[in-house]
Amino acid sequence: MATIGLIGGMSWESTAVYYRLLNEGVRARQGGLHSADVLLHSVDFSPIAEMQAKGDWDRAGAAMASSARRLEQAGAVCIVLATNTMHKLADHITKATNLPFLHLADVTAKAIRKKAARKPLLLATRFTMEQRFYRDRLGAFGVEALVPNEAERADVHRIIYEELCRGVVEPASKARYREIVARAAREEGADGVILGCTEIGLLVSQADFDIPAFDTTALHVEAALDFTLAMEQAA
């Protein structure tokens, strides 16, 4: 199959899920001993997280562009950025290479529209929830993403960085996420929930909610497989 270029490490906990799902997906589709053809550049997340916290997005964008160029030079045919938040810097990547970039928000919006949801609650890092880059991209597809209130956003963000990115999964945090989604559905009419940080799927899943849940990691993987396997068939 065509080679997927994966920019990961933000955090490596969710990048490991990407790698597993890519390989499971190829095995399910092609059978036998088939597995995914993947080039992975996994960055050190600590300096990236510091750039995020300081708002040093230009420097973070340069790091993403450098990763994309390395993957292109190594033979990747597309770029998959294994993090929702860093899609804020998608333009840095698309300007740095000539490779197709599979934008996670586009993939997510298409899945939401198939379920006829239009006002999903977005659970993500504070950057993704509070800045417009992600919600505006969803809005271009007719999806009006809601966000939790200020106290809820603080809890969602804290659980991601202090727990999930460190491999910690706490029952109390699962309960808190479920409580936040239930309130939004009850009081604001949320008709779905976007697991809009790649680590959130480590904590909650569709089984935890009565409304449709959109796991962006799983959706991104399926889109990457659709793209690369189609390239293989066309070759």
GROMACS .gro file of N, CA and C in nm, residues 34-169:
model
  408
   34HIS      N    1  -0.110  -0.885   0.619
   34HIS     CA    2  -0.097  -0.746   0.576
   34HIS      C    3  -0.100  -0.652   0.696
   35SER      N    4  -0.019  -0.546   0.686
   35SER     CA    5  -0.016  -0.441   0.788
   35SER      C    6   0.010  -0.308   0.719
   36ALA      N    7   0.000  -0.201   0.795
   36ALA     CA    8   0.009  -0.067   0.737
   36ALA      C    9   0.152  -0.029   0.702
   37ASP      N   10   0.167   0.039   0.589
   37ASP     CA   11   0.296   0.095   0.548
   37ASP      C   12   0.299   0.238   0.604
   38VAL      N   13   0.373   0.259   0.712
   38VAL     CA   14   0.371   0.385   0.784
   38VAL      C   15   0.512   0.436   0.810
   39LEU      N   16   0.533   0.564   0.783
   39LEU     CA   17   0.652   0.635   0.829
   39LEU      C   18   0.608   0.727   0.942
   40LEU      N   19   0.666   0.710   1.059
   40LEU     CA   20   0.626   0.787   1.177
   40LEU      C   21   0.741   0.876   1.222
   41HIS      N   22   0.711   1.006   1.234
   41HIS     CA   23   0.804   1.095   1.304
   41HIS      C   24   0.736   1.135   1.434
   42SER      N   25   0.787   1.083   1.545
   42SER     CA   26   0.730   1.109   1.676
   42SER      C   27   0.817   1.212   1.747
   43VAL      N   28   0.760   1.329   1.772
   43VAL     CA   29   0.836   1.440   1.830
   43VAL      C   30   0.838   1.428   1.982
   44ASP      N   31   0.929   1.501   2.044
   44ASP     CA   32   0.933   1.514   2.189
   44ASP      C   33   0.824   1.614   2.228
   45PHE      N   34   0.725   1.570   2.303
   45PHE     CA   35   0.609   1.655   2.329
   45PHE      C   36   0.637   1.766   2.429
   46SER      N   37   0.733   1.750   2.517
   46SER     CA   38   0.754   1.850   2.622
   46SER      C   39   0.781   1.990   2.566
   47PRO      N   40   0.875   2.007   2.473
   47PRO     CA   41   0.895   2.142   2.419
   47PRO      C   42   0.775   2.192   2.338
   48ILE      N   43   0.704   2.102   2.272
   48ILE     CA   44   0.585   2.143   2.197
   48ILE      C   45   0.478   2.194   2.293
   49ALA      N   46   0.458   2.123   2.405
   49ALA     CA   47   0.360   2.165   2.503
   49ALA      C   48   0.395   2.301   2.562
   50GLU      N   49   0.524   2.327   2.580
   50GLU     CA   50   0.568   2.458   2.630
   50GLU      C   51   0.536   2.568   2.529
   51MET      N   52   0.558   2.539   2.401
   51MET     CA   53   0.524   2.635   2.296
   51MET      C   54   0.374   2.665   2.297
   52GLN      N   55   0.292   2.562   2.313
   52GLN     CA   56   0.148   2.580   2.319
   52GLN      C   57   0.111   2.673   2.435
   53ALA      N   58   0.165   2.642   2.552
   53ALA     CA   59   0.131   2.718   2.672
   53ALA      C   60   0.173   2.864   2.661
   54LYS      N   61   0.285   2.889   2.592
   54LYS     CA   62   0.336   3.025   2.577
   54LYS      C   63   0.275   3.098   2.458
   55GLY      N   64   0.196   3.027   2.378
   55GLY     CA   65   0.140   3.088   2.258
   55GLY      C   66   0.242   3.108   2.149
   56ASP      N   67   0.350   3.031   2.153
   56ASP     CA   68   0.457   3.042   2.052
   56ASP      C   69   0.423   2.952   1.933
   57TRP      N   70   0.315   2.988   1.865
   57TRP     CA   71   0.263   2.902   1.758
   57TRP      C   72   0.351   2.903   1.634
   58ASP      N   73   0.421   3.012   1.608
   58ASP     CA   74   0.509   3.016   1.491
   58ASP      C   75   0.620   2.913   1.504
   59ARG      N   76   0.678   2.905   1.623
   59ARG     CA   77   0.784   2.807   1.645
   59ARG      C   78   0.728   2.665   1.638
   60ALA      N   79   0.610   2.645   1.694
   60ALA     CA   80   0.548   2.513   1.686
   60ALA      C   81   0.515   2.477   1.542
   61GLY      N   82   0.471   2.576   1.464
   61GLY     CA   83   0.442   2.552   1.324
   61GLY      C   84   0.566   2.514   1.245
   62ALA      N   85   0.678   2.576   1.279
   62ALA     CA   86   0.804   2.541   1.213
   62ALA      C   87   0.842   2.397   1.242
   63ALA      N   88   0.815   2.352   1.365
   63ALA     CA   89   0.844   2.213   1.401
   63ALA      C   90   0.757   2.117   1.322
   64MET      N   91   0.629   2.152   1.305
   64MET     CA   92   0.539   2.065   1.228
   64MET      C   93   0.581   2.062   1.080
   65ALA      N   94   0.620   2.176   1.026
   65ALA     CA   95   0.664   2.183   0.887
   65ALA      C   96   0.789   2.098   0.866
   66SER      N   97   0.880   2.103   0.962
   66SER     CA   98   1.003   2.024   0.952
   66SER      C   99   0.970   1.874   0.952
   67SER      N  100   0.878   1.833   1.037
   67SER     CA  101   0.837   1.692   1.040
   67SER      C  102   0.778   1.649   0.907
   68ALA      N  103   0.692   1.733   0.851
   68ALA     CA  104   0.629   1.700   0.724
   68ALA      C  105   0.731   1.686   0.612
   69ARG      N  106   0.828   1.776   0.608
   69ARG     CA  107   0.932   1.768   0.505
   69ARG      C  108   1.013   1.639   0.519
   70ARG      N  109   1.044   1.601   0.641
   70ARG     CA  110   1.120   1.478   0.663
   70ARG      C  111   1.042   1.357   0.612
   71LEU      N  112   0.913   1.356   0.636
   71LEU     CA  113   0.832   1.243   0.591
   71LEU      C  114   0.820   1.241   0.438
   72GLU      N  115   0.808   1.359   0.378
   72GLU     CA  116   0.802   1.365   0.233
   72GLU      C  117   0.932   1.314   0.171
   73GLN      N  118   1.044   1.357   0.226
   73GLN     CA  119   1.174   1.315   0.175
   73GLN      C  120   1.195   1.165   0.192
   74ALA      N  121   1.131   1.108   0.294
   74ALA     CA  122   1.147   0.964   0.320
   74ALA      C  123   1.055   0.878   0.236
   75GLY      N  124   0.961   0.940   0.163
   75GLY     CA  125   0.878   0.864   0.071
   75GLY      C  126   0.730   0.854   0.105
   76ALA      N  127   0.682   0.929   0.202
   76ALA     CA  128   0.539   0.928   0.233
   76ALA      C  129   0.459   0.987   0.117
   77VAL      N  130   0.334   0.943   0.102
   77VAL     CA  131   0.248   0.995  -0.006
   77VAL      C  132   0.139   1.088   0.048
   78CYS      N  133   0.127   1.096   0.180
   78CYS     CA  134   0.031   1.188   0.242
   78CYS      C  135   0.077   1.215   0.385
   79ILE      N  136   0.021   1.320   0.444
   79ILE     CA  137   0.056   1.356   0.581
   79ILE      C  138  -0.067   1.344   0.670
   80VAL      N  139  -0.050   1.272   0.779
   80VAL     CA  140  -0.154   1.259   0.882
   80VAL      C  141  -0.096   1.314   1.011
   81LEU      N  142  -0.157   1.419   1.063
   81LEU     CA  143  -0.111   1.483   1.186
   81LEU      C  144  -0.194   1.427   1.302
   82ALA      N  145  -0.129   1.350   1.389
   82ALA     CA  146  -0.199   1.272   1.491
   82ALA      C  147  -0.227   1.353   1.617
   83THR      N  148  -0.290   1.468   1.601
   83THR     CA  149  -0.328   1.554   1.712
   83THR      C  150  -0.427   1.656   1.661
   84ASN      N  151  -0.534   1.680   1.737
   84ASN     CA  152  -0.633   1.780   1.697
   84ASN      C  153  -0.579   1.921   1.713
   85THR      N  154  -0.522   1.950   1.830
   85THR     CA  155  -0.480   2.087   1.861
   85THR      C  156  -0.384   2.143   1.758
   86MET      N  157  -0.289   2.063   1.714
   86MET     CA  158  -0.187   2.113   1.623
   86MET      C  159  -0.239   2.134   1.481
   87HIS      N  160  -0.366   2.099   1.457
   87HIS     CA  161  -0.426   2.136   1.329
   87HIS      C  162  -0.445   2.287   1.318
   88LYS      N  163  -0.428   2.357   1.427
   88LYS     CA  164  -0.420   2.503   1.421
   88LYS      C  165  -0.310   2.546   1.325
   89LEU      N  166  -0.210   2.460   1.308
   89LEU     CA  167  -0.091   2.490   1.228
   89LEU      C  168  -0.091   2.416   1.094
   90ALA      N  169  -0.209   2.374   1.051
   90ALA     CA  170  -0.217   2.297   0.926
   90ALA      C  171  -0.155   2.371   0.809
   91ASP      N  172  -0.170   2.503   0.804
   91ASP     CA  173  -0.115   2.579   0.692
   91ASP      C  174   0.038   2.570   0.686
   92HIS      N  175   0.103   2.558   0.800
   92HIS     CA  176   0.248   2.543   0.802
   92HIS      C  177   0.288   2.413   0.732
   93ILE      N  178   0.209   2.311   0.751
   93ILE     CA  179   0.239   2.181   0.690
   93ILE      C  180   0.210   2.183   0.540
   94THR      N  181   0.094   2.235   0.503
   94THR     CA  182   0.057   2.234   0.361
   94THR      C  183   0.148   2.322   0.276
   95LYS      N  184   0.206   2.425   0.338
   95LYS     CA  185   0.299   2.510   0.265
   95LYS      C  186   0.439   2.449   0.256
   96ALA      N  187   0.467   2.355   0.346
   96ALA     CA  188   0.602   2.299   0.353
   96ALA      C  189   0.624   2.182   0.258
   97THR      N  190   0.515   2.116   0.215
   97THR     CA  191   0.529   1.999   0.129
   97THR      C  192   0.426   2.005   0.017
   98ASN      N  193   0.444   1.915  -0.079
   98ASN     CA  194   0.348   1.901  -0.188
   98ASN      C  195   0.254   1.784  -0.165
   99LEU      N  196   0.257   1.725  -0.048
   99LEU     CA  197   0.178   1.606  -0.020
   99LEU      C  198   0.036   1.642   0.023
  100PRO      N  199  -0.060   1.555  -0.007
  100PRO     CA  200  -0.196   1.575   0.045
  100PRO      C  201  -0.194   1.571   0.198
  101PHE      N  202  -0.271   1.660   0.259
  101PHE     CA  203  -0.282   1.667   0.404
  101PHE      C  204  -0.425   1.631   0.442
  102LEU      N  205  -0.442   1.527   0.521
  102LEU     CA  206  -0.575   1.480   0.558
  102LEU      C  207  -0.620   1.552   0.685
  103HIS      N  208  -0.699   1.657   0.668
  103HIS     CA  209  -0.735   1.744   0.780
  103HIS      C  210  -0.837   1.677   0.871
  104LEU      N  211  -0.804   1.669   0.998
  104LEU     CA  212  -0.886   1.597   1.094
  104LEU      C  213  -1.024   1.658   1.112
  105ALA      N  214  -1.034   1.790   1.111
  105ALA     CA  215  -1.165   1.853   1.128
  105ALA      C  216  -1.257   1.824   1.010
  106ASP      N  217  -1.202   1.817   0.889
  106ASP     CA  218  -1.284   1.784   0.772
  106ASP      C  219  -1.340   1.643   0.784
  107VAL      N  220  -1.252   1.551   0.823
  107VAL     CA  221  -1.294   1.412   0.840
  107VAL      C  222  -1.404   1.402   0.944
  108THR      N  223  -1.387   1.474   1.055
  108THR     CA  224  -1.484   1.470   1.163
  108THR      C  225  -1.618   1.531   1.120
  109ALA      N  226  -1.613   1.644   1.052
  109ALA     CA  227  -1.736   1.710   1.008
  109ALA      C  228  -1.817   1.621   0.915
  110LYS      N  229  -1.751   1.551   0.826
  110LYS     CA  230  -1.822   1.462   0.733
  110LYS      C  231  -1.891   1.349   0.809
  111ALA      N  232  -1.824   1.297   0.911
  111ALA     CA  233  -1.884   1.190   0.990
  111ALA      C  234  -2.004   1.241   1.070
  112ILE      N  235  -1.995   1.362   1.120
  112ILE     CA  236  -2.105   1.421   1.196
  112ILE      C  237  -2.227   1.440   1.107
  113ARG      N  238  -2.207   1.488   0.987
  113ARG     CA  239  -2.318   1.512   0.896
  113ARG      C  240  -2.387   1.380   0.856
  114LYS      N  241  -2.312   1.273   0.848
  114LYS     CA  242  -2.372   1.144   0.815
  114LYS      C  243  -2.467   1.097   0.924
  115LYS      N  244  -2.442   1.141   1.048
  115LYS     CA  245  -2.528   1.104   1.161
  115LYS      C  246  -2.641   1.205   1.180
  116ALA      N  247  -2.646   1.305   1.097
  116ALA     CA  248  -2.748   1.411   1.105
  116ALA      C  249  -2.736   1.493   1.233
  117ALA      N  250  -2.622   1.492   1.296
  117ALA     CA  251  -2.598   1.579   1.411
  117ALA      C  252  -2.554   1.716   1.358
  118ARG      N  253  -2.592   1.823   1.427
  118ARG     CA  254  -2.555   1.956   1.382
  118ARG      C  255  -2.500   2.043   1.495
  119LYS      N  256  -2.525   2.002   1.622
  119LYS     CA  257  -2.478   2.080   1.736
  119LYS      C  258  -2.405   1.989   1.836
  120PRO      N  259  -2.294   1.931   1.795
  120PRO     CA  260  -2.221   1.844   1.887
  120PRO      C  261  -2.140   1.926   1.987
  121LEU      N  262  -2.118   1.866   2.104
  121LEU     CA  263  -2.032   1.928   2.204
  121LEU      C  264  -1.888   1.889   2.174
  122LEU      N  265  -1.798   1.988   2.173
  122LEU     CA  266  -1.657   1.963   2.145
  122LEU      C  267  -1.580   1.951   2.276
  123LEU      N  268  -1.525   1.833   2.302
  123LEU     CA  269  -1.435   1.811   2.414
  123LEU      C  270  -1.293   1.806   2.358
  124ALA      N  271  -1.205   1.889   2.409
  124ALA     CA  272  -1.072   1.899   2.351
  124ALA      C  273  -0.981   1.976   2.447
  125THR      N  274  -0.861   2.007   2.403
  125THR     CA  275  -0.776   2.094   2.482
  125THR      C  276  -0.838   2.234   2.485
  126ARG      N  277  -0.794   2.313   2.581
  126ARG     CA  278  -0.844   2.450   2.591
  126ARG      C  279  -0.820   2.526   2.460
  127PHE      N  280  -0.705   2.502   2.397
  127PHE     CA  281  -0.672   2.571   2.272
  127PHE      C  282  -0.776   2.541   2.165
  128THR      N  283  -0.814   2.415   2.151
  128THR     CA  284  -0.908   2.374   2.047
  128THR      C  285  -1.049   2.419   2.079
  129MET      N  286  -1.087   2.415   2.207
  129MET     CA  287  -1.221   2.457   2.245
  129MET      C  288  -1.240   2.608   2.237
  130GLU      N  289  -1.139   2.685   2.277
  130GLU     CA  290  -1.157   2.829   2.291
  130GLU      C  291  -1.116   2.909   2.168
  131GLN      N  292  -1.025   2.859   2.088
  131GLN     CA  293  -0.986   2.929   1.966
  131GLN      C  294  -1.078   2.885   1.852
  132ARG      N  295  -1.079   2.960   1.744
  132ARG     CA  296  -1.178   2.939   1.639
  132ARG      C  297  -1.134   2.846   1.527
  133PHE      N  298  -1.005   2.810   1.523
  133PHE     CA  299  -0.953   2.739   1.405
  133PHE      C  300  -1.026   2.609   1.378
  134TYR      N  301  -1.065   2.538   1.480
  134TYR     CA  302  -1.128   2.407   1.465
  134TYR      C  303  -1.278   2.420   1.443
  135ARG      N  304  -1.342   2.501   1.527
  135ARG     CA  305  -1.487   2.518   1.515
  135ARG      C  306  -1.526   2.585   1.384
  136ASP      N  307  -1.444   2.678   1.337
  136ASP     CA  308  -1.473   2.741   1.209
  136ASP      C  309  -1.461   2.641   1.094
  137ARG      N  310  -1.366   2.551   1.105
  137ARG     CA  311  -1.350   2.448   1.001
  137ARG      C  312  -1.473   2.357   0.999
  138LEU      N  313  -1.522   2.320   1.117
  138LEU     CA  314  -1.644   2.240   1.125
  138LEU      C  315  -1.762   2.320   1.070
  139GLY      N  316  -1.764   2.449   1.102
  139GLY     CA  317  -1.874   2.534   1.058
  139GLY      C  318  -1.887   2.542   0.907
  140ALA      N  319  -1.776   2.528   0.836
  140ALA     CA  320  -1.780   2.531   0.690
  140ALA      C  321  -1.860   2.414   0.634
  141PHE      N  322  -1.878   2.310   0.716
  141PHE     CA  323  -1.958   2.194   0.676
  141PHE      C  324  -2.099   2.199   0.734
  142GLY      N  325  -2.133   2.312   0.797
  142GLY     CA  326  -2.266   2.325   0.855
  142GLY      C  327  -2.280   2.266   0.994
  143VAL      N  328  -2.167   2.245   1.063
  143VAL     CA  329  -2.168   2.188   1.198
  143VAL      C  330  -2.138   2.299   1.298
  144GLU      N  331  -2.231   2.324   1.389
  144GLU     CA  332  -2.215   2.427   1.491
  144GLU      C  333  -2.169   2.362   1.622
  145ALA      N  334  -2.040   2.357   1.643
  145ALA     CA  335  -1.988   2.290   1.762
  145ALA      C  336  -2.007   2.376   1.886
  146LEU      N  337  -2.063   2.314   1.989
  146LEU     CA  338  -2.076   2.378   2.119
  146LEU      C  339  -1.950   2.348   2.201
  147VAL      N  340  -1.925   2.430   2.302
  147VAL     CA  341  -1.813   2.403   2.392
  147VAL      C  342  -1.863   2.407   2.536
  148PRO      N  343  -1.797   2.336   2.625
  148PRO     CA  344  -1.836   2.339   2.767
  148PRO      C  345  -1.818   2.479   2.826
  149ASN      N  346  -1.877   2.499   2.945
  149ASN     CA  347  -1.858   2.627   3.012
  149ASN      C  348  -1.716   2.638   3.068
  150GLU      N  349  -1.684   2.752   3.125
  150GLU     CA  350  -1.545   2.779   3.164
  150GLU      C  351  -1.490   2.677   3.263
  151ALA      N  352  -1.566   2.645   3.366
  151ALA     CA  353  -1.520   2.549   3.466
  151ALA      C  354  -1.504   2.411   3.404
  152GLU      N  355  -1.596   2.375   3.317
  152GLU     CA  356  -1.587   2.245   3.250
  152GLU      C  357  -1.467   2.239   3.157
  153ARG      N  358  -1.443   2.347   3.084
  153ARG     CA  359  -1.326   2.350   2.994
  153ARG      C  360  -1.197   2.331   3.072
  154ALA      N  361  -1.190   2.393   3.189
  154ALA     CA  362  -1.070   2.379   3.272
  154ALA      C  363  -1.049   2.234   3.311
  155ASP      N  364  -1.156   2.165   3.348
  155ASP     CA  365  -1.144   2.024   3.387
  155ASP      C  366  -1.107   1.936   3.268
  156VAL      N  367  -1.172   1.959   3.155
  156VAL     CA  368  -1.142   1.879   3.035
  156VAL      C  369  -0.994   1.894   2.998
  157HIS      N  370  -0.945   2.016   2.996
  157HIS     CA  371  -0.806   2.042   2.959
  157HIS      C  372  -0.709   1.979   3.060
  158ARG      N  373  -0.738   1.998   3.187
  158ARG     CA  374  -0.650   1.944   3.292
  158ARG      C  375  -0.640   1.792   3.283
  159ILE      N  376  -0.751   1.727   3.263
  159ILE     CA  377  -0.751   1.580   3.255
  159ILE      C  378  -0.668   1.532   3.136
  160ILE      N  379  -0.674   1.605   3.026
  160ILE     CA  380  -0.595   1.567   2.908
  160ILE      C  381  -0.445   1.575   2.938
  161TYR      N  382  -0.400   1.690   2.987
  161TYR     CA  383  -0.256   1.713   3.002
  161TYR      C  384  -0.197   1.648   3.127
  162GLU      N  385  -0.273   1.645   3.236
  162GLU     CA  386  -0.219   1.593   3.361
  162GLU      C  387  -0.242   1.443   3.379
  163GLU      N  388  -0.336   1.388   3.303
  163GLU     CA  389  -0.367   1.246   3.317
  163GLU      C  390  -0.347   1.168   3.187
  164LEU      N  391  -0.430   1.194   3.087
  164LEU     CA  392  -0.431   1.109   2.967
  164LEU      C  393  -0.299   1.111   2.892
  165CYS      N  394  -0.237   1.228   2.879
  165CYS     CA  395  -0.109   1.236   2.809
  165CYS      C  396   0.002   1.163   2.884
  166ARG      N  397  -0.023   1.131   3.010
  166ARG     CA  398   0.074   1.060   3.093
  166ARG      C  399   0.034   0.914   3.115
  167GLY      N  400  -0.069   0.871   3.041
  167GLY     CA  401  -0.112   0.732   3.051
  167GLY      C  402  -0.197   0.701   3.172
  168VAL      N  403  -0.253   0.803   3.236
  168VAL     CA  404  -0.335   0.785   3.356
  168VAL      C  405  -0.483   0.794   3.318
  169VAL      N  406  -0.560   0.692   3.353
  169VAL     CA  407  -0.703   0.690   3.325
  169VAL      C  408  -0.776   0.672   3.458
   0.00000   0.00000   0.00000
